[in-house]
Amino acid sequence: MNVSATSLNDSRAVDAATVAVEGAATATASDPTRWLPPGSAALGSGANGSLELSSQLPASSPGLLLSAINPWDVMLCVSGTVIAGENALVVAIISSTPALRTPMFVLVGSLATADLLAGCGLILNFVFQYVIPSETISLLTVGFLVSSFTASVSSLLAITVDRYLSLYNALTYYSERTLLCVHLMLAVTWGVSLCLGLLPVLGWNCLADRSSCSVVRPLTRSHVALLSTSFFVVFAIMLHLYARICKVVCRHAHQIALQQHFLAPPHYVATRKGVSTLAIVLGTFGASWLPFAIYCVVGSHEYPSVYTYATLLPATYNSMINPIIYAYRNQEIQRSMWLLFCGCFQSKVHFRSRSPSDV
């Protein structure tokens, strides 16, 4: 009897252990991250879905936090640091040089300010995402980024309009009317950018309904569609103005060809160089922003977030290239840099006055 009772107890114990193992296997299959460390679970959830701009990481050891950092976020932060450094120098030069108060330099300063804010926003987004996680602060950061990049794109449009006006209204370009037009464009640019950036903060976000998220969380699909459509409109206007400018340059070149005994006026030579510069600007602008704008329209929050990173990172490079094209190539700004860093001006280097189209 004792032997039978012992065998019966052993059999019940084996059955209980088998049930426990099967239950654990079932729980693991239903929740693959159940037995993973917090950092691993965070990384696993980011493999698919929209780009998390307001994600929160659980409190853990420093080593585990470092293992949970996304390398794409690090690259965005590095890009933001370079952008902020480049454009901060341009803003400092323009603001500290009284001679750089013409309409074209006011617009270049607006572009540099917008790109400077965008670079700072990328840095702040990284800090608030990994160091100080908070959905409320992250919403403010996302709105700040939307406003900054919108102001950058709009400033490029304003500069293109300025090029157009400098050609079609060359005689009256330096009048007070032009300065008033520039200030009006800046007011519209920054006003619209601020409104678009405030939309996520005021409630147009997908924090309460993840099914309405876009490829960039917490922005909704409708908000991203609005931003992408606005970009396509801006890009189309820039292309149209660029075509009009090329038409004017070709007409001037034809008139000069009919009068071969006259030399080409310096203004038209500068204008032709400005058109080539504008072609480079449009090329880099389209190559930087078009992939991200198209993906925002056709993409879904269920797609892998690597697609969003791969299109967003080149878009930030446009803010890195802008100061090189618009500022550091300009000889007035080069002269101001000599004065700022050296405290003197080298007279051996020749600087000539440039037209608005030659920036």
CSV table of C-alpha atoms in Angstrom, one decimal:
chain,number,residue,atom,x,y,z
A,1,MET,CA,0.0,0.0,0.0
A,2,ASN,CA,2.8,2.4,0.9
A,3,VAL,CA,4.5,1.6,-2.4
A,4,SER,CA,1.3,2.3,-4.3
A,5,ALA,CA,0.7,5.6,-2.5
A,6,THR,CA,4.3,6.7,-3.3
A,7,SER,CA,3.9,5.9,-7.0
A,8,LEU,CA,0.6,7.8,-7.1
A,9,ASN,CA,2.1,10.9,-5.5
A,10,ASP,CA,5.1,10.8,-8.0
A,11,SER,CA,2.7,10.5,-10.9
A,12,ARG,CA,0.7,13.5,-9.7
A,13,ALA,CA,3.8,15.6,-9.2
A,14,VAL,CA,5.0,14.8,-12.8
A,15,ASP,CA,1.6,15.7,-14.1
A,16,ALA,CA,1.7,19.1,-12.3
A,17,ALA,CA,5.1,19.9,-13.6
A,18,THR,CA,4.0,19.0,-17.1
A,19,VAL,CA,1.0,21.4,-16.8
A,20,ALA,CA,3.3,24.2,-15.5
A,21,VAL,CA,5.7,23.8,-18.4
A,22,GLU,CA,2.9,23.8,-20.9
A,23,GLY,CA,1.4,26.9,-19.3
A,24,ALA,CA,4.7,28.8,-19.4
A,25,ALA,CA,5.2,27.8,-23.1
A,26,THR,CA,1.7,29.1,-23.9
A,27,ALA,CA,2.3,32.4,-22.1
A,28,THR,CA,5.6,32.9,-23.9
A,29,ALA,CA,4.0,32.2,-27.3
A,30,SER,CA,1.3,34.7,-26.6
A,31,ASP,CA,3.7,37.4,-25.4
A,32,PRO,CA,7.3,36.9,-26.8
A,33,THR,CA,8.6,39.8,-24.7
A,34,ARG,CA,7.3,38.4,-21.5
A,35,TRP,CA,10.6,37.0,-20.4
A,36,LEU,CA,12.8,39.6,-22.1
A,37,PRO,CA,14.6,42.4,-20.2
A,38,PRO,CA,13.0,45.8,-20.5
A,39,GLY,CA,15.5,47.1,-23.0
A,40,SER,CA,15.0,44.1,-25.3
A,41,ALA,CA,11.2,44.5,-25.2
A,42,ALA,CA,11.6,48.2,-26.2
A,43,LEU,CA,13.7,47.3,-29.1
A,44,GLY,CA,11.4,44.6,-30.2
A,45,SER,CA,8.4,46.9,-30.3
A,46,GLY,CA,10.3,49.3,-32.5
A,47,ALA,CA,11.0,46.8,-35.2
A,48,ASN,CA,7.6,47.4,-36.8
A,49,GLY,CA,5.3,50.4,-36.6
A,50,SER,CA,5.7,54.1,-37.0
A,51,LEU,CA,8.8,56.1,-35.9
A,52,GLU,CA,8.4,56.7,-32.2
A,53,LEU,CA,9.0,60.4,-31.4
A,54,SER,CA,7.3,60.2,-28.0
A,55,SER,CA,8.3,56.8,-26.8
A,56,GLN,CA,9.1,56.1,-23.1
A,57,LEU,CA,11.8,53.8,-21.9
A,58,PRO,CA,11.5,52.1,-18.6
A,59,ALA,CA,13.9,53.0,-15.8
A,60,SER,CA,16.8,50.6,-15.9
A,61,SER,CA,20.6,50.4,-15.5
A,62,PRO,CA,22.8,52.6,-17.7
A,63,GLY,CA,24.1,49.6,-19.6
A,64,LEU,CA,20.6,48.5,-20.5
A,65,LEU,CA,19.7,52.0,-21.5
A,66,LEU,CA,22.6,52.2,-23.9
A,67,SER,CA,21.7,48.9,-25.4
A,68,ALA,CA,18.2,50.2,-26.1
A,69,ILE,CA,19.3,53.3,-28.0
A,70,ASN,CA,18.5,53.2,-31.6
A,71,PRO,CA,21.5,54.0,-33.9
A,72,TRP,CA,19.2,55.9,-36.2
A,73,ASP,CA,18.3,58.3,-33.4
A,74,VAL,CA,22.0,58.8,-32.7
A,75,MET,CA,22.6,59.7,-36.3
A,76,LEU,CA,19.7,62.2,-36.2
A,77,CYS,CA,21.2,63.8,-33.1
A,78,VAL,CA,24.6,64.1,-34.7
A,79,SER,CA,23.0,65.6,-37.8
A,80,GLY,CA,21.2,68.1,-35.6
A,81,THR,CA,24.4,69.0,-33.8
A,82,VAL,CA,26.2,69.8,-37.1
A,83,ILE,CA,23.2,71.7,-38.4
A,84,ALA,CA,23.0,73.8,-35.3
A,85,GLY,CA,26.7,74.6,-35.4
A,86,GLU,CA,26.7,75.6,-39.0
A,87,ASN,CA,23.7,77.8,-38.9
A,88,ALA,CA,24.5,79.4,-35.6
A,89,LEU,CA,27.6,80.8,-37.2
A,90,VAL,CA,25.6,82.2,-40.1
A,91,VAL,CA,23.1,83.8,-37.7
A,92,ALA,CA,25.9,85.3,-35.7
A,93,ILE,CA,27.6,86.8,-38.7
A,94,ILE,CA,24.4,88.3,-40.2
A,95,SER,CA,23.2,89.7,-36.9
A,96,SER,CA,26.6,91.3,-36.0
A,97,THR,CA,27.3,92.9,-39.4
A,98,PRO,CA,25.3,96.1,-40.1
A,99,ALA,CA,26.1,95.9,-43.8
A,100,LEU,CA,24.2,92.7,-44.2
A,101,ARG,CA,20.8,94.3,-43.8
A,102,THR,CA,19.6,94.0,-47.4
A,103,PRO,CA,16.4,92.0,-48.2
A,104,MET,CA,18.4,89.0,-49.5
A,105,PHE,CA,20.4,88.7,-46.4
A,106,VAL,CA,17.3,89.1,-44.2
A,107,LEU,CA,15.9,86.1,-46.0
A,108,VAL,CA,19.1,84.1,-45.7
A,109,GLY,CA,19.1,84.9,-42.0
A,110,SER,CA,15.5,83.6,-41.7
A,111,LEU,CA,16.6,80.4,-43.4
A,112,ALA,CA,19.6,80.0,-41.1
A,113,THR,CA,17.4,80.7,-38.0
A,114,ALA,CA,14.9,78.1,-39.1
A,115,ASP,CA,17.7,75.5,-39.7
A,116,LEU,CA,19.3,76.4,-36.4
A,117,LEU,CA,16.0,75.7,-34.6
A,118,ALA,CA,15.6,72.5,-36.5
A,119,GLY,CA,19.0,71.3,-35.4
A,120,CYS,CA,18.3,72.2,-31.8
A,121,GLY,CA,15.0,70.3,-32.1
A,122,LEU,CA,16.7,67.1,-33.2
A,123,ILE,CA,19.0,67.3,-30.2
A,124,LEU,CA,16.2,68.0,-27.8
A,125,ASN,CA,14.1,65.2,-29.3
A,126,PHE,CA,16.9,62.7,-28.6
A,127,VAL,CA,17.4,64.0,-25.0
A,128,PHE,CA,13.7,63.9,-24.2
A,129,GLN,CA,13.2,60.4,-25.8
A,130,TYR,CA,16.1,58.7,-23.9
A,131,VAL,CA,17.1,60.8,-21.0
A,132,ILE,CA,13.9,62.6,-19.8
A,133,PRO,CA,11.0,60.5,-21.3
A,134,SER,CA,7.7,62.4,-21.2
A,135,GLU,CA,4.9,62.4,-23.6
A,136,THR,CA,3.9,66.0,-22.9
A,137,ILE,CA,7.4,67.3,-23.5
A,138,SER,CA,7.8,65.1,-26.5
A,139,LEU,CA,4.6,66.6,-28.0
A,140,LEU,CA,6.2,70.0,-27.6
A,141,THR,CA,9.4,68.8,-29.2
A,142,VAL,CA,7.6,67.3,-32.2
A,143,GLY,CA,5.6,70.5,-32.7
A,144,PHE,CA,8.9,72.5,-32.4
A,145,LEU,CA,10.5,70.3,-35.2
A,146,VAL,CA,7.4,70.7,-37.4
A,147,SER,CA,7.5,74.5,-37.1
A,148,SER,CA,11.3,74.6,-37.7
A,149,PHE,CA,11.4,72.5,-40.8
A,150,THR,CA,8.3,74.2,-42.2
A,151,ALA,CA,9.9,77.6,-41.7
A,152,SER,CA,13.1,76.3,-43.4
A,153,VAL,CA,11.2,75.1,-46.5
A,154,SER,CA,9.1,78.3,-46.6
A,155,SER,CA,12.2,80.4,-46.3
A,156,LEU,CA,13.6,78.6,-49.3
A,157,LEU,CA,10.4,79.6,-51.2
A,158,ALA,CA,10.8,83.2,-50.0
A,159,ILE,CA,14.4,83.3,-51.3
A,160,THR,CA,13.2,82.0,-54.7
A,161,VAL,CA,10.6,84.7,-54.9
A,162,ASP,CA,13.3,87.2,-54.0
A,163,ARG,CA,15.4,86.0,-56.9
A,164,TYR,CA,12.4,86.3,-59.2
A,165,LEU,CA,11.7,89.9,-58.1
A,166,SER,CA,15.3,90.9,-58.4
A,167,LEU,CA,15.2,90.0,-62.1
A,168,TYR,CA,11.7,91.3,-63.0
A,169,ASN,CA,11.9,94.4,-60.9
A,170,ALA,CA,15.6,95.2,-61.1
A,171,LEU,CA,15.2,99.0,-61.2
A,172,THR,CA,12.9,99.1,-58.1
A,173,TYR,CA,14.3,96.1,-56.2
A,174,TYR,CA,16.1,98.2,-53.5
A,175,SER,CA,13.1,100.4,-52.8
A,176,GLU,CA,11.1,100.4,-49.5
A,177,ARG,CA,8.4,98.4,-51.3
A,178,THR,CA,10.7,95.4,-51.6
A,179,LEU,CA,11.7,95.6,-48.0
A,180,LEU,CA,8.0,95.6,-47.0
A,181,CYS,CA,7.4,92.6,-49.3
A,182,VAL,CA,10.2,90.7,-47.6
A,183,HIS,CA,8.9,91.5,-44.1
A,184,LEU,CA,5.4,90.3,-45.3
A,185,MET,CA,6.8,87.1,-46.6
A,186,LEU,CA,8.7,86.5,-43.3
A,187,ALA,CA,5.5,87.1,-41.3
A,188,VAL,CA,3.5,84.7,-43.4
A,189,THR,CA,6.3,82.1,-43.3
A,190,TRP,CA,6.8,82.1,-39.5
A,191,GLY,CA,3.1,82.5,-38.8
A,192,VAL,CA,2.1,79.5,-40.9
A,193,SER,CA,5.0,77.4,-39.5
A,194,LEU,CA,4.0,78.2,-35.9
A,195,CYS,CA,0.3,77.2,-36.6
A,196,LEU,CA,1.3,73.9,-38.1
A,197,GLY,CA,3.6,73.2,-35.2
A,198,LEU,CA,1.0,73.9,-32.6
A,199,LEU,CA,-1.5,71.4,-34.1
A,200,PRO,CA,-0.1,68.3,-32.4
A,201,VAL,CA,0.2,70.2,-29.1
A,202,LEU,CA,-3.4,71.4,-29.3
A,203,GLY,CA,-4.8,67.8,-29.8
A,204,TRP,CA,-4.2,66.8,-33.4
A,205,ASN,CA,-2.2,63.7,-32.5
A,206,CYS,CA,-2.7,60.0,-32.3
A,207,LEU,CA,-1.7,59.3,-28.6
A,208,ALA,CA,-5.3,58.3,-27.9
A,209,ASP,CA,-5.9,56.4,-31.1
A,210,ARG,CA,-2.9,54.5,-32.4
A,211,SER,CA,-4.8,53.4,-35.5
A,212,SER,CA,-4.8,56.9,-36.8
A,213,CYS,CA,-1.0,57.3,-36.5
A,214,SER,CA,1.2,58.1,-39.4
A,215,VAL,CA,4.7,56.9,-40.2
A,216,VAL,CA,5.9,59.5,-37.6
A,217,ARG,CA,4.2,59.1,-34.3
A,218,PRO,CA,2.5,61.0,-32.7
A,219,LEU,CA,1.5,62.8,-35.9
A,220,THR,CA,-1.8,61.7,-37.5
A,221,ARG,CA,-2.1,60.5,-41.1
A,222,SER,CA,-4.2,63.6,-41.9
A,223,HIS,CA,-1.7,66.0,-40.4
A,224,VAL,CA,1.2,64.4,-42.3
A,225,ALA,CA,-0.8,64.4,-45.5
A,226,LEU,CA,-1.4,68.2,-45.0
A,227,LEU,CA,2.4,68.7,-44.5
A,228,SER,CA,3.3,66.6,-47.5
A,229,THR,CA,0.7,68.4,-49.7
A,230,SER,CA,2.1,71.8,-48.6
A,231,PHE,CA,5.6,70.6,-49.5
A,232,PHE,CA,4.5,69.5,-53.0
A,233,VAL,CA,2.8,72.9,-53.6
A,234,VAL,CA,6.0,74.8,-52.4
A,235,PHE,CA,8.2,72.6,-54.6
A,236,ALA,CA,5.9,73.2,-57.6
A,237,ILE,CA,6.0,77.0,-57.1
A,238,MET,CA,9.8,76.9,-56.9
A,239,LEU,CA,10.0,74.9,-60.1
A,240,HIS,CA,7.7,77.4,-61.8
A,241,LEU,CA,9.7,80.4,-60.7
A,242,TYR,CA,12.9,78.7,-61.6
A,243,ALA,CA,11.6,78.2,-65.2
A,244,ARG,CA,10.6,81.8,-65.4
A,245,ILE,CA,14.1,82.9,-64.2
A,246,CYS,CA,15.7,80.7,-66.8
A,247,LYS,CA,13.4,82.2,-69.5
A,248,VAL,CA,14.6,85.7,-68.5
A,249,VAL,CA,18.2,84.7,-68.6
A,250,CYS,CA,17.8,83.1,-72.0
A,251,ARG,CA,16.1,86.2,-73.4
A,252,HIS,CA,18.9,88.4,-72.1
A,253,ALA,CA,21.5,86.1,-73.5
A,254,HIS,CA,19.8,86.2,-76.9
A,255,GLN,CA,19.8,90.0,-76.8
A,256,ILE,CA,23.5,90.1,-76.0
A,257,ALA,CA,24.2,87.7,-78.9
A,258,LEU,CA,22.5,90.1,-81.3
A,259,GLN,CA,24.9,92.8,-80.1
A,260,GLN,CA,28.2,91.0,-80.2
A,261,HIS,CA,30.3,94.1,-80.2
A,262,PHE,CA,29.0,94.8,-76.6
A,263,LEU,CA,30.4,92.9,-73.6
A,264,ALA,CA,28.0,91.1,-71.3
A,265,PRO,CA,26.9,93.3,-68.4
A,266,PRO,CA,28.2,92.1,-65.1
A,267,HIS,CA,24.7,91.9,-63.8
A,268,TYR,CA,23.7,89.3,-66.3
A,269,VAL,CA,26.9,87.3,-65.8
A,270,ALA,CA,26.0,87.2,-62.1
A,271,THR,CA,22.5,86.3,-62.9
A,272,ARG,CA,23.5,83.3,-64.9
A,273,LYS,CA,25.7,82.1,-62.1
A,274,GLY,CA,22.7,82.6,-59.8
A,275,VAL,CA,20.6,80.4,-62.0
A,276,SER,CA,23.1,77.6,-61.8
A,277,THR,CA,23.2,78.0,-58.1
A,278,LEU,CA,19.4,77.9,-58.0
A,279,ALA,CA,19.5,74.6,-60.0
A,280,ILE,CA,21.8,73.1,-57.4
A,281,VAL,CA,19.5,74.4,-54.7
A,282,LEU,CA,16.4,72.8,-56.3
A,283,GLY,CA,18.3,69.6,-56.9
A,284,THR,CA,19.5,69.2,-53.4
A,285,PHE,CA,16.1,70.3,-52.0
A,286,GLY,CA,14.2,67.8,-54.1
A,287,ALA,CA,16.6,65.0,-53.4
A,288,SER,CA,16.5,65.6,-49.7
A,289,TRP,CA,12.8,66.1,-49.1
A,290,LEU,CA,10.9,64.3,-51.9
A,291,PRO,CA,11.5,60.7,-50.6
A,292,PHE,CA,10.3,61.6,-47.1
A,293,ALA,CA,7.3,63.5,-48.4
A,294,ILE,CA,6.2,60.7,-50.7
A,295,TYR,CA,6.7,58.1,-48.1
A,296,CYS,CA,4.6,60.1,-45.6
A,297,VAL,CA,1.7,59.8,-48.1
A,298,VAL,CA,2.0,56.2,-49.2
A,299,GLY,CA,3.5,54.7,-46.0
A,300,SER,CA,1.6,53.2,-43.0
A,301,HIS,CA,2.3,53.1,-39.3
A,302,GLU,CA,2.5,49.3,-39.6
A,303,TYR,CA,5.6,49.5,-41.9
A,304,PRO,CA,9.0,49.0,-40.3
A,305,SER,CA,10.3,52.2,-38.8
A,306,VAL,CA,13.6,51.8,-40.6
A,307,TYR,CA,11.9,53.1,-43.7
A,308,THR,CA,10.9,56.3,-41.9
A,309,TYR,CA,14.4,56.8,-40.6
A,310,ALA,CA,16.0,56.1,-44.0
A,311,THR,CA,13.9,58.9,-45.6
A,312,LEU,CA,13.9,61.4,-42.7
A,313,LEU,CA,17.7,61.4,-42.3
A,314,PRO,CA,18.4,62.7,-45.8
A,315,ALA,CA,15.7,65.4,-45.3
A,316,THR,CA,17.7,66.8,-42.4
A,317,TYR,CA,20.8,67.0,-44.7
A,318,ASN,CA,19.1,69.8,-46.6
A,319,SER,CA,19.4,72.0,-43.5
A,320,MET,CA,23.1,71.0,-43.4
A,321,ILE,CA,23.6,72.0,-47.0
A,322,ASN,CA,21.7,75.3,-47.0
A,323,PRO,CA,24.3,77.4,-45.2
A,324,ILE,CA,27.0,76.2,-47.6
A,325,ILE,CA,25.0,77.2,-50.6
A,326,TYR,CA,23.4,80.4,-49.4
A,327,ALA,CA,25.9,81.8,-46.9
A,328,TYR,CA,29.5,80.4,-47.0
A,329,ARG,CA,29.7,80.9,-50.8
A,330,ASN,CA,28.7,84.5,-50.5
A,331,GLN,CA,31.7,86.9,-50.6
A,332,GLU,CA,30.1,89.5,-48.2
A,333,ILE,CA,29.7,86.8,-45.6
A,334,GLN,CA,33.2,85.5,-46.2
A,335,ARG,CA,34.5,89.0,-45.6
A,336,SER,CA,32.4,89.2,-42.4
A,337,MET,CA,33.9,85.9,-41.3
A,338,TRP,CA,37.4,87.3,-41.7
A,339,LEU,CA,36.4,90.3,-39.6
A,340,LEU,CA,34.7,88.1,-37.0
A,341,PHE,CA,37.5,85.6,-36.5
A,342,CYS,CA,40.6,87.5,-37.4
A,343,GLY,CA,39.6,91.0,-36.3
A,344,CYS,CA,41.0,92.3,-39.5
A,345,PHE,CA,40.5,92.2,-43.3
A,346,GLN,CA,43.0,90.9,-45.7
A,347,SER,CA,43.2,93.4,-48.5
A,348,LYS,CA,44.9,90.9,-50.8
A,349,VAL,CA,41.7,89.1,-51.3
A,350,HIS,CA,39.3,90.8,-53.7
A,351,PHE,CA,35.7,90.9,-52.9
A,352,ARG,CA,33.1,92.2,-55.3
A,353,SER,CA,29.5,93.3,-54.8
A,354,ARG,CA,27.0,90.7,-55.7
A,355,SER,CA,23.5,90.8,-56.9
A,356,PRO,CA,20.6,89.1,-55.1
A,357,SER,CA,20.5,86.4,-57.7
A,358,ASP,CA,24.1,85.5,-57.0
A,359,VAL,CA,23.7,84.5,-53.4
